[in-house]
Protein backbone atom coordinates (compact mmCIF):
# COMPACT_ATOMS: atom_id res chain seq x y z
CA MET A 1 99.30 90.60 61.12
CA SER A 2 100.57 92.60 58.12
CA THR A 3 98.19 92.60 55.19
CA ALA A 4 97.90 94.60 51.92
CA PRO A 5 95.13 94.45 49.26
CA LEU A 6 95.90 92.55 46.00
CA SER A 7 97.30 95.44 43.63
CA ALA A 8 97.22 95.75 39.78
CA GLY A 9 99.58 93.63 37.90
CA ARG A 10 101.03 90.08 38.05
CA TYR A 11 103.41 89.35 40.94
CA ASP A 12 106.59 87.91 40.21
CA GLY A 13 105.98 85.10 42.58
CA LEU A 14 103.20 83.67 44.96
CA ILE A 15 103.36 80.91 47.44
CA VAL A 16 100.29 79.64 49.10
CA GLY A 17 99.16 77.20 51.57
CA ALA A 18 101.73 77.09 54.50
CA SER A 19 101.39 78.87 57.64
CA LEU A 20 103.18 82.02 58.28
CA ALA A 21 105.45 83.20 61.20
CA THR A 22 105.48 86.97 60.26
CA LEU A 23 106.96 88.13 63.65
CA ASP A 24 105.20 91.29 62.80
CA ALA A 25 104.27 92.33 66.29
CA ALA A 26 105.95 92.68 69.83
CA GLN A 27 105.06 89.29 70.91
CA GLY A 28 103.87 86.03 69.30
CA TYR A 29 104.79 84.38 66.05
CA GLY A 30 102.33 86.54 64.12
CA GLU A 31 100.60 83.34 62.70
CA ILE A 32 98.56 83.39 59.47
CA ALA A 33 97.30 79.90 58.69
CA ASP A 34 96.88 78.69 55.05
CA ALA A 35 98.40 81.82 53.94
CA ALA A 36 99.49 83.81 50.66
CA LEU A 37 102.61 85.63 50.37
CA ALA A 38 103.36 87.32 46.99
CA TRP A 39 106.45 89.30 46.04
CA ARG A 40 107.42 91.58 43.16
CA ASP A 41 110.91 93.25 42.47
CA GLY A 42 112.47 91.60 45.36
CA ARG A 43 109.98 92.97 48.03
CA ILE A 44 106.97 91.46 49.78
CA ALA A 45 103.91 92.87 48.03
CA HIS A 46 100.97 90.74 49.58
CA ILE A 47 100.67 88.94 52.42
CA GLY A 48 97.57 87.56 54.04
CA PRO A 49 95.22 84.52 54.37
CA ARG A 50 94.77 82.48 51.13
CA SER A 51 91.20 83.14 51.24
CA ALA A 52 91.57 86.70 50.55
CA LEU A 53 93.25 86.47 47.20
CA GLY A 54 89.70 86.25 45.51
CA ALA A 55 91.02 84.87 42.31
CA ASP A 56 92.77 81.69 40.74
CA PRO A 57 96.57 82.28 42.00
CA ALA A 58 97.81 81.10 38.44
CA SER A 59 96.24 84.40 37.24
CA LEU A 60 98.08 86.41 39.84
CA ALA A 61 101.53 85.59 39.55
CA ALA A 62 104.18 84.34 37.10
CA THR A 63 105.15 81.68 39.35
CA VAL A 64 102.68 79.89 41.94
CA ILE A 65 104.12 77.58 44.66
CA GLU A 66 101.75 75.46 46.50
CA ALA A 67 103.46 74.78 50.07
CA ASP A 68 102.90 73.35 53.28
CA GLY A 69 104.75 73.41 56.61
CA TRP A 70 105.78 77.07 57.99
CA ILE A 71 107.26 80.22 56.34
CA THR A 72 109.48 82.50 58.46
CA PRO A 73 111.60 85.43 57.73
CA GLY A 74 115.09 84.47 56.28
CA LEU A 75 117.59 84.06 59.10
CA VAL A 76 120.19 86.95 59.58
CA ASP A 77 123.57 85.68 60.68
CA CYS A 78 124.68 89.00 62.30
CA HIS A 79 128.27 87.78 63.66
CA THR A 80 130.44 85.76 61.85
CA HIS A 81 134.31 85.33 60.91
CA LEU A 82 133.38 83.18 57.82
CA VAL A 83 136.33 84.22 55.61
CA PHE A 84 139.50 82.45 56.74
CA ALA A 85 141.94 79.87 55.46
CA GLY A 86 142.90 76.54 57.34
CA ASP A 87 141.31 75.27 60.60
CA ARG A 88 142.29 74.95 64.24
CA ALA A 89 141.03 71.53 64.97
CA ARG A 90 144.11 70.76 66.94
CA GLU A 91 143.43 73.71 69.31
CA PHE A 92 139.95 71.76 69.99
CA GLU A 93 142.01 68.87 71.15
CA LEU A 94 144.33 71.03 73.44
CA ARG A 95 141.27 72.56 75.26
CA LEU A 96 139.77 69.37 75.82
CA GLN A 97 142.92 68.35 77.39
CA GLY A 98 142.65 71.42 79.69
CA ALA A 99 144.53 74.20 77.89
CA SER A 100 142.59 77.59 78.14
CA TYR A 101 141.74 79.64 75.27
CA GLU A 102 144.01 82.49 76.87
CA GLU A 103 147.15 79.82 77.18
CA ILE A 104 146.68 78.77 73.54
CA ALA A 105 146.58 82.34 72.30
CA ARG A 106 149.70 83.14 74.28
CA ALA A 107 151.55 80.18 72.92
CA GLY A 108 151.19 81.58 69.49
CA GLY A 109 147.98 79.63 68.63
CA GLY A 110 144.47 81.16 68.53
CA ILE A 111 143.93 84.17 66.28
CA VAL A 112 147.51 84.63 65.31
CA SER A 113 147.69 80.94 63.82
CA SER A 114 144.58 81.95 61.69
CA VAL A 115 146.28 85.08 60.64
CA ARG A 116 149.41 83.02 59.21
CA ALA A 117 147.20 80.73 57.19
CA THR A 118 144.87 83.59 55.91
CA ARG A 119 147.99 85.76 54.89
CA ALA A 120 149.35 82.60 52.82
CA ALA A 121 146.23 82.11 50.84
CA ASP A 122 145.45 84.31 47.80
CA GLU A 123 142.24 85.85 47.03
CA ALA A 124 140.90 83.03 44.86
CA GLU A 125 142.19 80.58 47.38
CA LEU A 126 140.34 82.33 50.29
CA LEU A 127 137.37 82.54 48.43
CA ARG A 128 137.27 78.83 47.52
CA GLN A 129 137.80 77.90 51.09
CA SER A 130 135.00 80.20 52.33
CA LEU A 131 132.26 79.75 49.89
CA PRO A 132 131.37 75.99 51.39
CA ARG A 133 130.78 77.50 54.87
CA ALA A 134 128.64 80.32 53.40
CA ARG A 135 126.70 77.50 51.29
CA ALA A 136 125.87 75.55 54.52
CA LEU A 137 124.58 78.64 56.42
CA LEU A 138 122.34 79.41 53.34
CA ALA A 139 121.18 75.87 53.19
CA ASP A 140 119.91 76.00 56.68
CA GLY A 141 117.89 79.26 56.15
CA ALA A 142 120.35 82.22 56.40
CA THR A 143 119.70 84.80 53.90
CA THR A 144 121.72 87.69 55.20
CA LEU A 145 125.44 87.32 56.37
CA GLU A 146 127.76 89.68 58.24
CA ILE A 147 131.46 88.76 57.63
CA LYS A 148 134.20 90.35 59.47
CA SER A 149 137.97 90.74 58.69
CA GLY A 150 140.46 90.36 61.28
CA TYR A 151 142.78 87.49 60.27
CA GLY A 152 144.79 89.78 58.04
CA LEU A 153 146.11 92.23 60.44
CA ASP A 154 148.07 94.55 57.89
CA PHE A 155 146.44 96.52 54.92
CA ASP A 156 147.03 94.08 52.22
CA ASN A 157 145.48 91.11 53.71
CA GLU A 158 142.60 93.03 55.52
CA ARG A 159 141.70 94.35 52.21
CA LYS A 160 141.86 90.82 50.68
CA MET A 161 139.47 89.63 53.38
CA LEU A 162 136.96 92.17 52.71
CA ARG A 163 137.00 91.87 49.11
CA VAL A 164 136.49 88.23 49.48
CA ALA A 165 133.54 88.93 51.72
CA ARG A 166 132.13 91.05 49.09
CA ALA A 167 132.72 88.15 46.53
CA VAL A 168 130.80 85.64 48.60
CA GLY A 169 127.74 87.70 48.56
CA ASP A 170 128.12 88.37 44.74
CA THR A 171 128.71 84.75 44.17
CA LEU A 172 125.77 83.36 46.15
CA GLY A 173 123.41 86.18 45.68
CA VAL A 174 122.93 87.23 49.17
CA GLN A 175 123.60 90.36 50.88
CA VAL A 176 126.86 90.41 53.01
CA ARG A 177 127.55 93.18 55.30
CA THR A 178 131.06 93.72 55.76
CA THR A 179 132.66 94.63 59.33
CA TYR A 180 136.27 95.95 59.55
CA LEU A 181 137.85 94.17 62.49
CA ALA A 182 141.72 94.86 61.99
CA ALA A 183 141.64 95.56 66.02
CA HIS A 184 141.22 91.74 66.38
CA ALA A 185 144.73 90.91 67.71
CA LEU A 186 148.12 92.09 67.71
CA PRO A 187 150.33 90.71 64.86
CA PRO A 188 153.70 89.39 65.34
CA GLU A 189 155.36 92.21 63.64
CA TYR A 190 153.93 94.92 66.16
CA ALA A 191 154.82 92.75 69.33
CA GLY A 192 155.16 95.09 72.29
CA ARG A 193 153.72 98.13 69.96
CA ALA A 194 149.95 97.97 70.50
CA ASP A 195 149.48 101.60 70.19
CA ASP A 196 151.34 101.97 67.15
CA TYR A 197 149.23 99.10 65.55
CA ILE A 198 146.13 100.95 66.57
CA ASP A 199 147.47 103.98 64.82
CA ALA A 200 147.96 101.83 61.61
CA VAL A 201 144.35 100.30 62.10
CA CYS A 202 143.03 103.79 62.02
CA GLU A 203 145.04 104.88 59.21
CA TRP A 204 143.95 102.00 56.87
CA MET A 205 140.45 102.59 57.73
CA PRO A 206 139.56 105.54 55.38
CA ARG A 207 141.42 103.85 52.65
CA LEU A 208 139.36 100.71 52.79
CA HIS A 209 136.24 102.65 53.16
CA ALA A 210 136.85 104.56 50.20
CA GLU A 211 137.00 101.35 48.17
CA GLY A 212 133.38 100.54 49.60
CA LEU A 213 134.60 97.65 51.41
CA ILE A 214 133.54 98.62 54.99
CA ASP A 215 130.14 98.75 56.32
CA ALA A 216 130.72 98.47 60.09
CA VAL A 217 133.85 98.64 62.47
CA ASP A 218 134.40 96.36 65.19
CA ALA A 219 137.28 95.54 67.93
CA PHE A 220 138.34 92.93 70.24
CA CYS A 221 138.15 94.75 73.69
CA GLU A 222 139.70 92.19 76.17
CA GLY A 223 142.64 91.66 78.24
CA ILE A 224 144.27 89.46 75.13
CA GLY A 225 142.81 92.00 72.78
CA PHE A 226 142.87 95.74 73.02
CA SER A 227 142.13 98.23 76.03
CA PRO A 228 139.20 100.19 76.11
CA GLU A 229 141.06 103.34 75.31
CA GLN A 230 142.68 101.56 72.26
CA THR A 231 139.15 100.66 71.28
CA ARG A 232 137.97 104.24 71.88
CA ARG A 233 140.48 105.44 69.19
CA VAL A 234 139.36 103.12 66.73
CA PHE A 235 135.90 103.83 67.35
CA GLU A 236 136.68 107.68 67.07
CA ALA A 237 138.30 106.91 63.61
CA ALA A 238 135.06 105.10 62.60
CA ARG A 239 132.78 108.12 63.74
CA ALA A 240 134.79 110.53 61.73
CA LEU A 241 133.91 108.43 58.57
CA GLY A 242 130.23 107.94 59.68
CA LEU A 243 130.71 104.28 60.00
CA PRO A 244 128.51 102.42 62.69
CA VAL A 245 130.36 100.30 65.38
CA LYS A 246 129.86 97.11 67.12
CA LEU A 247 132.07 95.46 69.68
CA HIS A 248 133.52 91.82 70.99
CA ALA A 249 132.64 93.09 74.50
CA ASP A 250 133.13 91.37 77.89
CA GLN A 251 133.46 87.99 76.68
CA LEU A 252 135.88 86.90 79.12
CA SER A 253 136.02 89.85 81.58
CA ASP A 254 134.48 92.94 82.24
CA LEU A 255 136.21 95.78 80.86
CA GLY A 256 133.18 98.00 80.31
CA GLY A 257 133.19 97.13 76.58
CA ALA A 258 129.47 97.19 76.17
CA ALA A 259 128.99 100.46 77.74
CA LEU A 260 131.90 101.60 75.61
CA ALA A 261 129.93 100.35 72.55
CA ALA A 262 126.73 102.00 73.65
CA SER A 263 128.41 105.33 74.31
CA PHE A 264 129.20 105.35 70.48
CA ASP A 265 125.66 104.40 69.65
CA GLY A 266 126.82 100.90 68.69
CA LEU A 267 124.80 98.75 66.66
CA SER A 268 125.65 95.62 68.97
CA ALA A 269 127.85 94.37 71.74
CA ASP A 270 128.53 90.79 71.17
CA HIS A 271 129.26 88.04 73.50
CA VAL A 272 128.41 89.79 76.77
CA GLU A 273 128.85 87.12 79.17
CA HIS A 274 130.52 89.34 81.74
CA THR A 275 128.55 92.59 81.19
CA SER A 276 127.56 94.55 84.30
CA LEU A 277 124.07 96.03 84.96
CA ASP A 278 125.43 99.57 84.50
CA SER A 279 126.43 98.51 80.89
CA VAL A 280 123.29 96.96 80.43
CA ARG A 281 121.36 100.13 81.25
CA ALA A 282 123.76 102.03 78.96
CA MET A 283 122.69 99.43 75.90
CA ALA A 284 119.02 100.09 76.94
CA ALA A 285 119.47 103.87 76.73
CA HIS A 286 121.40 103.87 73.31
CA GLY A 287 119.54 101.09 71.65
CA THR A 288 122.56 98.67 71.37
CA VAL A 289 121.75 95.03 70.51
CA ALA A 290 123.11 92.45 72.72
CA VAL A 291 124.45 89.72 70.31
CA LEU A 292 124.42 86.23 71.94
CA LEU A 293 126.89 83.89 70.68
CA PRO A 294 126.32 80.46 72.15
CA GLY A 295 128.52 78.59 69.70
CA ALA A 296 131.38 79.94 71.36
CA PHE A 297 130.08 79.58 74.88
CA HIS A 298 129.48 75.86 73.92
CA VAL A 299 132.84 75.04 72.39
CA LEU A 300 134.85 76.87 75.12
CA ARG A 301 132.66 75.26 77.82
CA GLU A 302 131.88 78.67 79.48
CA THR A 303 129.78 78.95 82.56
CA LYS A 304 129.30 82.55 83.11
CA LEU A 305 126.09 83.31 81.39
CA PRO A 306 125.22 86.55 79.88
CA PRO A 307 122.90 88.93 82.22
CA LEU A 308 119.59 87.56 80.23
CA ASP A 309 117.04 88.76 82.88
CA ALA A 310 118.46 92.14 83.05
CA PHE A 311 118.50 92.50 79.11
CA ARG A 312 114.75 91.34 79.52
CA GLU A 313 114.07 93.86 82.34
CA HIS A 314 115.57 96.77 80.56
CA GLY A 315 114.27 96.15 77.07
CA VAL A 316 117.72 95.33 75.43
CA ALA A 317 117.04 93.27 72.09
CA MET A 318 118.98 90.01 72.16
CA ALA A 319 120.01 88.60 68.72
CA VAL A 320 121.67 85.11 68.11
CA ALA A 321 124.50 84.53 65.91
CA THR A 322 126.91 81.70 64.95
CA ASP A 323 130.10 83.47 65.38
CA CYS A 324 131.34 81.30 62.65
CA ASN A 325 134.99 81.11 63.16
CA PRO A 326 137.87 78.61 63.06
CA GLY A 327 139.00 78.68 66.82
CA THR A 328 136.16 79.01 69.13
CA SER A 329 132.81 78.55 67.32
CA PRO A 330 133.29 76.24 64.11
CA LEU A 331 129.25 76.64 63.73
CA LEU A 332 127.55 76.35 60.25
CA SER A 333 124.00 76.63 61.25
CA MET A 334 121.90 79.41 62.50
CA ARG A 335 119.45 76.80 63.58
CA GLN A 336 121.85 75.28 65.68
CA ALA A 337 122.88 78.57 67.27
CA MET A 338 119.24 79.09 67.98
CA GLN A 339 118.94 75.63 69.47
CA LEU A 340 122.07 76.28 71.71
CA SER A 341 120.58 79.83 72.68
CA CYS A 342 117.67 77.75 74.21
CA THR A 343 119.71 75.01 75.92
CA HIS A 344 122.40 77.23 77.39
CA PHE A 345 120.77 80.63 77.89
CA ARG A 346 117.34 79.51 78.39
CA LEU A 347 115.85 81.49 75.58
CA THR A 348 112.33 80.57 74.46
CA PRO A 349 112.09 79.23 70.92
CA GLU A 350 110.12 82.59 69.98
CA GLU A 351 113.05 84.48 71.46
CA ALA A 352 115.54 82.57 69.57
CA LEU A 353 113.70 82.93 66.31
CA ARG A 354 113.48 86.72 66.92
CA GLY A 355 116.96 86.93 67.84
CA ALA A 356 117.87 85.21 64.44
CA THR A 357 115.72 87.40 62.40
CA VAL A 358 114.04 90.74 63.79
CA HIS A 359 116.90 91.57 66.25
CA ALA A 360 119.75 90.26 64.27
CA ALA A 361 118.70 92.54 61.60
CA ARG A 362 118.62 95.42 63.70
CA ALA A 363 122.15 94.45 64.93
CA LEU A 364 123.52 95.09 61.34
CA GLY A 365 121.38 98.45 60.99
CA LEU A 366 119.01 96.92 58.47
CA ALA A 367 115.29 97.60 58.83
CA ASP A 368 113.94 96.11 55.78
CA ARG A 369 114.25 92.50 56.80
CA GLY A 370 113.78 90.23 59.72
CA VAL A 371 109.84 90.21 59.44
CA LEU A 372 107.06 89.35 56.89
CA ARG A 373 105.44 92.48 55.97
CA VAL A 374 104.51 94.38 52.88
CA GLY A 375 107.50 96.39 51.63
CA ALA A 376 110.20 94.19 53.27
CA ARG A 377 112.63 92.36 51.42
CA ALA A 378 111.39 88.97 50.04
CA ASP A 379 113.68 87.08 52.31
CA PHE A 380 112.03 84.12 53.66
CA VAL A 381 112.18 80.29 54.37
CA GLN A 382 109.86 77.35 53.78
CA TRP A 383 110.41 74.93 56.82
CA ARG A 384 109.48 71.13 57.09
CA ILE A 385 107.87 71.65 60.45
CA GLY A 386 104.49 71.61 62.04
CA HIS A 387 105.30 74.57 64.45
CA PRO A 388 108.15 77.43 64.72
CA SER A 389 109.26 75.75 68.03
CA GLU A 390 110.59 72.88 66.00
CA LEU A 391 113.58 75.04 64.52
CA CYS A 392 114.99 75.00 68.06
CA TYR A 393 113.95 71.52 68.91
CA TRP A 394 115.84 69.35 66.34
CA LEU A 395 119.29 68.92 66.69
CA GLY A 396 120.73 68.92 63.13
CA GLY A 397 118.79 67.79 60.07
CA GLY A 398 117.66 69.39 56.87
CA LEU A 399 114.61 71.45 57.74
CA ALA A 400 114.64 73.98 54.96
CA GLN A 401 112.67 73.19 51.85
CA ARG A 402 113.05 76.44 50.12
CA VAL A 403 115.13 79.60 50.74
CA PHE A 404 114.36 82.72 49.18
CA ALA A 405 116.49 86.12 49.23
CA GLY A 406 115.09 89.18 47.63
CA GLY A 407 112.55 86.94 45.71
CA ARG A 408 115.34 84.83 44.18
CA LEU A 409 115.22 81.05 45.28
CA LEU A 410 118.38 80.14 46.56
CA VAL A 411 117.71 76.65 48.20
CA ASP A 412 115.23 74.14 46.92
CA THR A 413 115.36 70.68 48.34
CA VAL A 414 111.47 69.71 47.77
CA ASP A 415 111.46 66.41 46.02
């Protein structure tokens, strides 16, 4: 349990009465019943039982909230493709009729169809289409979002996507971590010239980084994406700029992507359904997080499970994210991602909650959130639940009563 004595001066806010799941320990929810949580200047300034306040709450804070239910850290969606135009609902129908992801992609659908729609939208239109998706994630408890580029596939449109991702955060008052994913698919104008396209991806990177638009670099290392050697070139360019890397790794086959990401001290390897034991060991050695994406697993009706027992045995942290995207994971709820991770991957509710908070923050290189402790960002959610396991039990429904990011109330559904 993380506590701190009451400090001089008034807090910006104080919430009392609810139980806290602090997650501030290696195991367990870190429960504090009938608790008090205070914040100042966007950071948690006090946490502990209400009985330790020793004074009338109204004398301690500018705003005092009497609450019930449970409070958890804010959810961190560490893998999304949230900025895009159009949708791919027709492809969903085709898959139900038997077409595979690879068949749709090779026929001109898949990622390239989203590229066409995204290129056709100007910046204002792209923001208009993206904001409702972000708001849906926030309404269900997300307080930090990662957003990738990768539907532009040329300099101007990748730049447009990254600018819109920044605008999403500015508009909604949450932190958005931007990931440069130009190595997502081969654009039509580079057909048959994948190496030339990788040259371009590496040439655009420092220009976009100089504009403050890139927090991390990603690639799609797969048979229908880019080879390990092409991915390595992208990562070397990122390393030259001091940018961290993450990777769409081993989703459809084992090309050693997770081990490649680990060899660059990657923040995360994502999907990882086909990851080998050797790659698991490499991830453990380099502290690379395994990001589980059960939405795509569910929509694609996959059957190959990630090596979950090996991740546990070797101490590889497992994060959970929505993979919100128009083709394979049109998922707008971190809670639903948590539920699917329990149903498909047999995570425990505690593992799923840690995956959506502590470990998801780590997958973004963020050490100041994902737990409730003094000094952490005041990112937290008050839920209409009697126990944290309910976050993974209920299929849908609005359980978030209040959502705070940096001490600012973003969502309030209390009657």
